[in-house]
Amino acid sequence: MAGKEDEYDYLFKVVLIGDSGVGKSNLLSRFTRNEFNLESKSTIGVEFATKSIQTEGKTIKAQIWDTAGQERYRAITSAYYRGAVGALLVYDISKHVTFENVERWLKELRDHAEANIVVMLIGNKSDLRHLRTVTHEEAMEFAKKHNLAFLETSALDASGVDSAFQRILTEIYRLMSRKTIAANTATGPDLSRGETIALSSARDDASNRSKSSCAGSCK
Ligand SMILES: Nc1nc2c(ncn2[C@@H]2O[C@H](COP(=O)(O)OP(=O)(O)O)[C@@H](O)[C@H]2O)c(=O)[nH]1
Ligand SMILES: [Mg+2]
């Protein structure tokens, strides 16, 4: 049934990446369900969750993909990145090694994701001030050098979480509308009526994957 919540102008696939334990699954549950879980469960079992936001007069439906713990073994498959237009690259401000590994995650993106994917660096667990090992300045400098947007968040106290998603989705939208204008002026199709572009395949892929990966194991 097509309810009101199913009406959107654009659907964007965004992936969560970063070391195990940095808070990816909790960022997703905080943003989409306003929930936080103190226990560390490496497998939460959702492949993705969705939430719609408004930006610049458009409704953007974000389809946010979470790993099921494969990052622990550096075994994320290319299907995870397929069709993704954004990535939140997460580290833990209280574990410096997770920040050091950001460089490896950027390489992973270069190898598996679309070249023009929008990447945002997220320093999560900002509530753990007393345990901080990655300074704001250090991360800011790194983000500048690599041309990434950067924000600190706390999935626990919810600070910065909505802003992070809002910012990456708005940036993706702006980038895409600039491209659409360029395509129109270069005899492209008329996309000014708010048609979804090129993401339907990602959507089909998503639902197929959900079905196949749930075969015999999901309740
Ligand atoms: N203090 C604090 N703990 C967090 C935060 N986000 C996640 N955690 C905890 O960190 C652990 C790992 O979180 P999880 O979301 O499973 O990380 P993932 O492996 O990256 O998906 C869990 O015990 C969470 O409760 C946060 O913002 N602040
Ligand atoms: Mg997780």
PDB file of C-alpha atoms and ligand atoms in Angstrom:
ATOM      1  CA  MET A   1       0.000   0.000   0.000  1.00  0.00           C
ATOM      2  CA  ALA A   2       1.389   3.390  -0.919  1.00  0.00           C
ATOM      3  CA  GLY A   3       1.030   5.498   2.204  1.00  0.00           C
ATOM      4  CA  LYS A   4       2.003   9.115   2.530  1.00  0.00           C
ATOM      5  CA  GLU A   5       5.348   8.097   3.982  1.00  0.00           C
ATOM      6  CA  ASP A   6       6.081   6.389   0.695  1.00  0.00           C
ATOM      7  CA  GLU A   7       5.890   9.589  -1.285  1.00  0.00           C
ATOM      8  CA  TYR A   8       9.282  11.022  -2.016  1.00  0.00           C
ATOM      9  CA  ASP A   9      11.085  12.941  -4.717  1.00  0.00           C
ATOM     10  CA  TYR A  10      14.397  11.107  -4.512  1.00  0.00           C
ATOM     11  CA  LEU A  11      15.732   7.903  -3.046  1.00  0.00           C
ATOM     12  CA  PHE A  12      19.385   7.918  -2.008  1.00  0.00           C
ATOM     13  CA  LYS A  13      21.359   4.916  -0.856  1.00  0.00           C
ATOM     14  CA  VAL A  14      23.872   5.773   1.858  1.00  0.00           C
ATOM     15  CA  VAL A  15      26.276   3.258   3.382  1.00  0.00           C
ATOM     16  CA  LEU A  16      27.760   3.191   6.873  1.00  0.00           C
ATOM     17  CA  ILE A  17      31.411   2.162   7.030  1.00  0.00           C
ATOM     18  CA  GLY A  18      34.203   2.202   9.582  1.00  0.00           C
ATOM     19  CA  ASP A  19      35.737  -0.175  12.101  1.00  0.00           C
ATOM     20  CA  SER A  20      33.684  -2.567  14.152  1.00  0.00           C
ATOM     21  CA  GLY A  21      32.434  -1.076  17.434  1.00  0.00           C
ATOM     22  CA  VAL A  22      32.535   2.610  16.425  1.00  0.00           C
ATOM     23  CA  GLY A  23      28.741   2.913  16.652  1.00  0.00           C
ATOM     24  CA  LYS A  24      27.473   2.530  13.082  1.00  0.00           C
ATOM     25  CA  SER A  25      24.459   0.398  13.987  1.00  0.00           C
ATOM     26  CA  ASN A  26      23.509   2.752  16.797  1.00  0.00           C
ATOM     27  CA  LEU A  27      23.791   5.811  14.559  1.00  0.00           C
ATOM     28  CA  LEU A  28      21.361   4.081  12.227  1.00  0.00           C
ATOM     29  CA  SER A  29      18.912   3.128  14.969  1.00  0.00           C
ATOM     30  CA  ARG A  30      19.170   6.583  16.550  1.00  0.00           C
ATOM     31  CA  PHE A  31      18.430   8.313  13.263  1.00  0.00           C
ATOM     32  CA  THR A  32      15.689   6.040  11.961  1.00  0.00           C
ATOM     33  CA  ARG A  33      13.976   4.892  15.191  1.00  0.00           C
ATOM     34  CA  ASN A  34      15.394   7.172  17.891  1.00  0.00           C
ATOM     35  CA  GLU A  35      16.740   4.119  19.696  1.00  0.00           C
ATOM     36  CA  PHE A  36      20.087   3.354  21.315  1.00  0.00           C
ATOM     37  CA  ASN A  37      21.429   0.023  22.518  1.00  0.00           C
ATOM     38  CA  LEU A  38      24.170  -0.169  25.143  1.00  0.00           C
ATOM     39  CA  GLU A  39      24.992  -3.764  24.431  1.00  0.00           C
ATOM     40  CA  SER A  40      27.362  -4.410  21.612  1.00  0.00           C
ATOM     41  CA  LYS A  41      25.640  -6.646  19.143  1.00  0.00           C
ATOM     42  CA  SER A  42      27.730  -7.071  16.060  1.00  0.00           C
ATOM     43  CA  THR A  43      24.816  -8.545  14.161  1.00  0.00           C
ATOM     44  CA  ILE A  44      21.629  -6.605  14.434  1.00  0.00           C
ATOM     45  CA  GLY A  45      20.224  -8.213  11.352  1.00  0.00           C
ATOM     46  CA  VAL A  46      18.909  -5.286   9.347  1.00  0.00           C
ATOM     47  CA  GLU A  47      20.451  -4.729   5.980  1.00  0.00           C
ATOM     48  CA  PHE A  48      19.140  -1.227   5.712  1.00  0.00           C
ATOM     49  CA  ALA A  49      16.616   1.134   7.236  1.00  0.00           C
ATOM     50  CA  THR A  50      14.896   4.087   5.656  1.00  0.00           C
ATOM     51  CA  LYS A  51      13.870   7.528   6.732  1.00  0.00           C
ATOM     52  CA  SER A  52      12.637  10.526   4.788  1.00  0.00           C
ATOM     53  CA  ILE A  53      13.813  14.067   5.336  1.00  0.00           C
ATOM     54  CA  GLN A  54      12.930  17.412   3.785  1.00  0.00           C
ATOM     55  CA  THR A  55      15.548  19.526   2.122  1.00  0.00           C
ATOM     56  CA  GLU A  56      15.219  22.520  -0.175  1.00  0.00           C
ATOM     57  CA  GLY A  57      11.552  21.784  -0.728  1.00  0.00           C
ATOM     58  CA  LYS A  58      12.097  18.138  -1.683  1.00  0.00           C
ATOM     59  CA  THR A  59      11.397  14.924   0.151  1.00  0.00           C
ATOM     60  CA  ILE A  60      14.462  12.734   0.195  1.00  0.00           C
ATOM     61  CA  LYS A  61      14.099   9.138   1.221  1.00  0.00           C
ATOM     62  CA  ALA A  62      17.366   7.859   2.645  1.00  0.00           C
ATOM     63  CA  GLN A  63      18.003   4.147   2.404  1.00  0.00           C
ATOM     64  CA  ILE A  64      20.813   3.636   4.893  1.00  0.00           C
ATOM     65  CA  TRP A  65      22.761   0.409   4.765  1.00  0.00           C
ATOM     66  CA  ASP A  66      24.456  -1.107   7.767  1.00  0.00           C
ATOM     67  CA  THR A  67      26.902  -3.977   7.831  1.00  0.00           C
ATOM     68  CA  ALA A  68      26.144  -7.158   9.706  1.00  0.00           C
ATOM     69  CA  GLY A  69      29.611  -7.202  11.225  1.00  0.00           C
ATOM     70  CA  GLN A  70      31.553  -8.117   8.076  1.00  0.00           C
ATOM     71  CA  GLU A  71      33.812  -5.099   8.613  1.00  0.00           C
ATOM     72  CA  ARG A  72      35.458  -7.051  11.414  1.00  0.00           C
ATOM     73  CA  TYR A  73      36.935  -9.336   8.753  1.00  0.00           C
ATOM     74  CA  ARG A  74      37.249  -6.635   6.096  1.00  0.00           C
ATOM     75  CA  ALA A  75      34.832  -8.719   4.092  1.00  0.00           C
ATOM     76  CA  ILE A  76      32.324  -6.161   2.867  1.00  0.00           C
ATOM     77  CA  THR A  77      31.247  -7.157  -0.608  1.00  0.00           C
ATOM     78  CA  SER A  78      30.908  -4.798  -3.543  1.00  0.00           C
ATOM     79  CA  ALA A  79      27.119  -5.340  -3.493  1.00  0.00           C
ATOM     80  CA  TYR A  80      27.107  -3.282  -0.300  1.00  0.00           C
ATOM     81  CA  TYR A  81      28.536  -0.283  -2.140  1.00  0.00           C
ATOM     82  CA  ARG A  82      26.583  -0.751  -5.368  1.00  0.00           C
ATOM     83  CA  GLY A  83      24.395   2.246  -6.160  1.00  0.00           C
ATOM     84  CA  ALA A  84      25.477   4.137  -3.039  1.00  0.00           C
ATOM     85  CA  VAL A  85      25.570   7.891  -3.509  1.00  0.00           C
ATOM     86  CA  GLY A  86      26.787   8.667  -0.004  1.00  0.00           C
ATOM     87  CA  ALA A  87      28.937   7.155   2.741  1.00  0.00           C
ATOM     88  CA  LEU A  88      29.253   7.997   6.403  1.00  0.00           C
ATOM     89  CA  LEU A  89      32.773   6.967   7.393  1.00  0.00           C
ATOM     90  CA  VAL A  90      32.663   6.540  11.150  1.00  0.00           C
ATOM     91  CA  TYR A  91      35.433   6.387  13.766  1.00  0.00           C
ATOM     92  CA  ASP A  92      35.302   6.446  17.569  1.00  0.00           C
ATOM     93  CA  ILE A  93      36.788   9.603  19.180  1.00  0.00           C
ATOM     94  CA  SER A  94      37.907   7.500  22.162  1.00  0.00           C
ATOM     95  CA  LYS A  95      39.798   4.906  20.050  1.00  0.00           C
ATOM     96  CA  HIS A  96      42.585   6.440  18.033  1.00  0.00           C
ATOM     97  CA  VAL A  97      43.182   3.296  16.016  1.00  0.00           C
ATOM     98  CA  THR A  98      39.696   3.586  14.495  1.00  0.00           C
ATOM     99  CA  PHE A  99      40.704   7.052  13.246  1.00  0.00           C
ATOM    100  CA  GLU A 100      43.995   5.720  11.881  1.00  0.00           C
ATOM    101  CA  ASN A 101      42.001   3.156   9.911  1.00  0.00           C
ATOM    102  CA  VAL A 102      39.926   5.839   8.179  1.00  0.00           C
ATOM    103  CA  GLU A 103      42.586   5.986   5.470  1.00  0.00           C
ATOM    104  CA  ARG A 104      42.039   2.287   4.742  1.00  0.00           C
ATOM    105  CA  TRP A 105      38.305   2.839   4.526  1.00  0.00           C
ATOM    106  CA  LEU A 106      38.856   5.625   2.023  1.00  0.00           C
ATOM    107  CA  LYS A 107      40.871   3.215  -0.081  1.00  0.00           C
ATOM    108  CA  GLU A 108      38.074   0.659   0.216  1.00  0.00           C
ATOM    109  CA  LEU A 109      35.673   3.309  -1.111  1.00  0.00           C
ATOM    110  CA  ARG A 110      38.016   4.163  -3.974  1.00  0.00           C
ATOM    111  CA  ASP A 111      38.172   0.476  -4.907  1.00  0.00           C
ATOM    112  CA  HIS A 112      34.486  -0.397  -4.578  1.00  0.00           C
ATOM    113  CA  ALA A 113      32.249   2.670  -4.691  1.00  0.00           C
ATOM    114  CA  GLU A 114      31.249   5.140  -7.393  1.00  0.00           C
ATOM    115  CA  ALA A 115      33.929   7.734  -7.999  1.00  0.00           C
ATOM    116  CA  ASN A 116      31.628  10.644  -7.153  1.00  0.00           C
ATOM    117  CA  ILE A 117      30.188   9.219  -3.914  1.00  0.00           C
ATOM    118  CA  VAL A 118      29.744  11.896  -1.221  1.00  0.00           C
ATOM    119  CA  VAL A 119      31.767  10.966   1.860  1.00  0.00           C
ATOM    120  CA  MET A 120      31.335  12.429   5.305  1.00  0.00           C
ATOM    121  CA  LEU A 121      33.723  11.749   8.181  1.00  0.00           C
ATOM    122  CA  ILE A 122      31.962  11.120  11.486  1.00  0.00           C
ATOM    123  CA  GLY A 123      33.677  11.161  14.872  1.00  0.00           C
ATOM    124  CA  ASN A 124      31.175   9.246  16.992  1.00  0.00           C
ATOM    125  CA  LYS A 125      30.889   8.865  20.799  1.00  0.00           C
ATOM    126  CA  SER A 126      31.431  12.580  21.399  1.00  0.00           C
ATOM    127  CA  ASP A 127      29.810  12.029  24.816  1.00  0.00           C
ATOM    128  CA  LEU A 128      33.003  10.232  25.932  1.00  0.00           C
ATOM    129  CA  ARG A 129      34.838  13.532  26.450  1.00  0.00           C
ATOM    130  CA  HIS A 130      36.992  12.212  29.285  1.00  0.00           C
ATOM    131  CA  LEU A 131      38.238   9.345  27.099  1.00  0.00           C
ATOM    132  CA  ARG A 132      38.900  11.360  23.955  1.00  0.00           C
ATOM    133  CA  THR A 133      42.043  10.356  22.028  1.00  0.00           C
ATOM    134  CA  VAL A 134      41.238  11.995  18.690  1.00  0.00           C
ATOM    135  CA  THR A 135      41.081  15.786  18.837  1.00  0.00           C
ATOM    136  CA  HIS A 136      38.579  17.777  16.872  1.00  0.00           C
ATOM    137  CA  GLU A 137      41.452  19.665  15.221  1.00  0.00           C
ATOM    138  CA  GLU A 138      43.271  16.528  14.120  1.00  0.00           C
ATOM    139  CA  ALA A 139      40.152  15.136  12.481  1.00  0.00           C
ATOM    140  CA  MET A 140      39.263  18.485  10.931  1.00  0.00           C
ATOM    141  CA  GLU A 141      42.697  18.739   9.353  1.00  0.00           C
ATOM    142  CA  PHE A 142      42.430  15.215   7.959  1.00  0.00           C
ATOM    143  CA  ALA A 143      38.967  15.944   6.576  1.00  0.00           C
ATOM    144  CA  LYS A 144      40.206  19.115   4.871  1.00  0.00           C
ATOM    145  CA  LYS A 145      43.132  17.310   3.329  1.00  0.00           C
ATOM    146  CA  HIS A 146      40.844  14.651   1.892  1.00  0.00           C
ATOM    147  CA  ASN A 147      38.053  17.032   0.994  1.00  0.00           C
ATOM    148  CA  LEU A 148      35.479  15.441   3.288  1.00  0.00           C
ATOM    149  CA  ALA A 149      32.759  17.033   5.352  1.00  0.00           C
ATOM    150  CA  PHE A 150      33.297  16.352   9.052  1.00  0.00           C
ATOM    151  CA  LEU A 151      31.039  16.228  12.101  1.00  0.00           C
ATOM    152  CA  GLU A 152      31.155  14.748  15.583  1.00  0.00           C
ATOM    153  CA  THR A 153      28.133  12.811  16.804  1.00  0.00           C
ATOM    154  CA  SER A 154      26.894  10.832  19.746  1.00  0.00           C
ATOM    155  CA  ALA A 155      24.448   8.041  19.058  1.00  0.00           C
ATOM    156  CA  LEU A 156      24.080   7.826  22.851  1.00  0.00           C
ATOM    157  CA  ASP A 157      22.932  11.388  23.584  1.00  0.00           C
ATOM    158  CA  ALA A 158      21.777  11.954  19.979  1.00  0.00           C
ATOM    159  CA  SER A 159      23.855  15.071  19.417  1.00  0.00           C
ATOM    160  CA  GLY A 160      24.825  15.717  15.817  1.00  0.00           C
ATOM    161  CA  VAL A 161      23.068  12.622  14.475  1.00  0.00           C
ATOM    162  CA  ASP A 162      20.211  14.310  12.628  1.00  0.00           C
ATOM    163  CA  SER A 163      22.563  17.042  11.422  1.00  0.00           C
ATOM    164  CA  ALA A 164      24.966  14.489   9.978  1.00  0.00           C
ATOM    165  CA  PHE A 165      22.313  12.706   7.933  1.00  0.00           C
ATOM    166  CA  GLN A 166      20.622  15.963   6.958  1.00  0.00           C
ATOM    167  CA  ARG A 167      23.935  17.375   5.782  1.00  0.00           C
ATOM    168  CA  ILE A 168      25.036  14.430   3.682  1.00  0.00           C
ATOM    169  CA  LEU A 169      21.602  14.056   2.063  1.00  0.00           C
ATOM    170  CA  THR A 170      21.449  17.761   1.246  1.00  0.00           C
ATOM    171  CA  GLU A 171      24.917  17.630  -0.222  1.00  0.00           C
ATOM    172  CA  ILE A 172      24.006  14.633  -2.382  1.00  0.00           C
ATOM    173  CA  TYR A 173      20.861  16.408  -3.531  1.00  0.00           C
ATOM    174  CA  ARG A 174      22.748  19.592  -4.449  1.00  0.00           C
ATOM    175  CA  LEU A 175      25.391  17.667  -6.315  1.00  0.00           C
ATOM    176  CA  MET A 176      22.752  15.741  -8.188  1.00  0.00           C
ATOM    177  CA  SER A 177      20.714  18.817  -9.125  1.00  0.00           C
ATOM    178  CA  ARG A 178      23.858  20.493 -10.440  1.00  0.00           C
ATOM    179  CA  LYS A 179      24.492  17.438 -12.584  1.00  0.00           C
ATOM    180  CA  THR A 180      20.877  17.406 -13.739  1.00  0.00           C
ATOM    181  CA  ILE A 181      21.127  21.014 -14.861  1.00  0.00           C
ATOM    182  CA  ALA A 182      24.331  20.229 -16.704  1.00  0.00           C
ATOM    183  CA  ALA A 183      22.680  17.214 -18.353  1.00  0.00           C
ATOM    184  CA  ASN A 184      19.665  19.279 -19.391  1.00  0.00           C
ATOM    185  CA  THR A 185      21.724  21.946 -21.029  1.00  0.00           C
ATOM    186  CA  ALA A 186      23.598  19.227 -22.863  1.00  0.00           C
ATOM    187  CA  THR A 187      20.420  17.886 -24.580  1.00  0.00           C
ATOM    188  CA  GLY A 188      19.724  15.480 -21.724  1.00  0.00           C
ATOM    189  CA  PRO A 189      16.216  14.349 -20.735  1.00  0.00           C
ATOM    190  CA  ASP A 190      13.898  16.750 -18.946  1.00  0.00           C
ATOM    191  CA  LEU A 191      14.457  15.886 -15.334  1.00  0.00           C
ATOM    192  CA  SER A 192      13.067  19.087 -13.933  1.00  0.00           C
ATOM    193  CA  ARG A 193       9.840  17.367 -12.936  1.00  0.00           C
ATOM    194  CA  GLY A 194      11.362  15.536 -10.029  1.00  0.00           C
ATOM    195  CA  GLU A 195      11.877  12.123 -11.516  1.00  0.00           C
ATOM    196  CA  THR A 196      14.037   9.666  -9.655  1.00  0.00           C
ATOM    197  CA  ILE A 197      17.322   9.196 -11.389  1.00  0.00           C
ATOM    198  CA  ALA A 198      19.260   5.975 -11.746  1.00  0.00           C
ATOM    199  CA  LEU A 199      18.532   4.762  -8.253  1.00  0.00           C
ATOM    200  CA  SER A 200      15.730   2.396  -9.067  1.00  0.00           C
ATOM    201  CA  SER A 201      18.241  -0.319  -9.831  1.00  0.00           C
ATOM    202  CA  ALA A 202      19.762   0.132  -6.384  1.00  0.00           C
ATOM    203  CA  ARG A 203      16.315  -0.274  -4.927  1.00  0.00           C
ATOM    204  CA  ASP A 204      15.538  -3.456  -6.829  1.00  0.00           C
ATOM    205  CA  ASP A 205      18.904  -4.776  -5.913  1.00  0.00           C
ATOM    206  CA  ALA A 206      18.204  -3.986  -2.272  1.00  0.00           C
ATOM    207  CA  SER A 207      14.919  -5.802  -2.098  1.00  0.00           C
ATOM    208  CA  ASN A 208      16.279  -8.782  -3.979  1.00  0.00           C
ATOM    209  CA  ARG A 209      19.239  -8.986  -1.668  1.00  0.00           C
ATOM    210  CA  SER A 210      17.028  -8.809   1.381  1.00  0.00           C
ATOM    211  CA  LYS A 211      14.921 -11.632   0.085  1.00  0.00           C
ATOM    212  CA  SER A 212      17.786 -13.867  -0.861  1.00  0.00           C
ATOM    213  CA  SER A 213      19.808 -13.257   2.307  1.00  0.00           C
ATOM    214  CA  CYS A 214      16.784 -13.978   4.440  1.00  0.00           C
ATOM    215  CA  ALA A 215      16.051 -17.294   2.776  1.00  0.00           C
ATOM    216  CA  GLY A 216      15.600 -19.846   5.516  1.00  0.00           C
ATOM    217  CA  SER A 217      17.171 -17.721   8.253  1.00  0.00           C
ATOM    218  CA  CYS A 218      15.058 -14.618   8.851  1.00  0.00           C
ATOM    219  CA  LYS A 219      11.927 -14.696  10.908  1.00  0.00           C
TER     220      LYS A 219
HETATM  221  N1  LIG B   1      29.266   6.175  24.765  1.00  0.00           N
HETATM  222  C1  LIG B   1      28.820   5.851  23.554  1.00  0.00           C
HETATM  223  N2  LIG B   1      28.742   4.560  23.190  1.00  0.00           N
HETATM  224  C2  LIG B   1      28.293   4.270  21.937  1.00  0.00           C
HETATM  225  C3  LIG B   1      27.908   5.274  21.027  1.00  0.00           C
HETATM  226  N3  LIG B   1      27.509   4.667  19.873  1.00  0.00           N
HETATM  227  C4  LIG B   1      27.638   3.351  20.088  1.00  0.00           C
HETATM  228  N4  LIG B   1      28.105   3.092  21.323  1.00  0.00           N
HETATM  229  C5  LIG B   1      28.394   1.776  21.920  1.00  0.00           C
HETATM  230  O1  LIG B   1      29.475   1.200  21.221  1.00  0.00           O
HETATM  231  C6  LIG B   1      29.282  -0.200  21.043  1.00  0.00           C
HETATM  232  C7  LIG B   1      29.299  -0.553  19.553  1.00  0.00           C
HETATM  233  O2  LIG B   1      28.207   0.064  18.899  1.00  0.00           O
HETATM  234  P1  LIG B   1      27.620  -0.497  17.521  1.00  0.00           P
HETATM  235  O3  LIG B   1      26.552   0.451  17.083  1.00  0.00           O
HETATM  236  O4  LIG B   1      27.273  -1.922  17.648  1.00  0.00           O
HETATM  237  O5  LIG B   1      28.928  -0.337  16.588  1.00  0.00           O
HETATM  238  P2  LIG B   1      29.190  -0.923  15.117  1.00  0.00           P
HETATM  239  O6  LIG B   1      29.977  -2.193  15.298  1.00  0.00           O
HETATM  240  O7  LIG B   1      30.021   0.127  14.439  1.00  0.00           O
HETATM  241  O8  LIG B   1      27.860  -1.131  14.469  1.00  0.00           O
HETATM  242  C8  LIG B   1      27.953  -0.527  21.726  1.00  0.00           C
HETATM  243  O9  LIG B   1      28.236  -0.978  23.031  1.00  0.00           O
HETATM  244  C9  LIG B   1      27.241   0.793  21.777  1.00  0.00           C
HETATM  245  O10 LIG B   1      26.361   0.869  22.862  1.00  0.00           O
HETATM  246  C10 LIG B   1      28.004   6.645  21.444  1.00  0.00           C
HETATM  247  O11 LIG B   1      27.700   7.599  20.723  1.00  0.00           O
HETATM  248  N5  LIG B   1      28.470   6.864  22.717  1.00  0.00           N
HETATM  249 MG    MG B   2      27.079  -2.859  13.598  1.00  0.00          MG
END
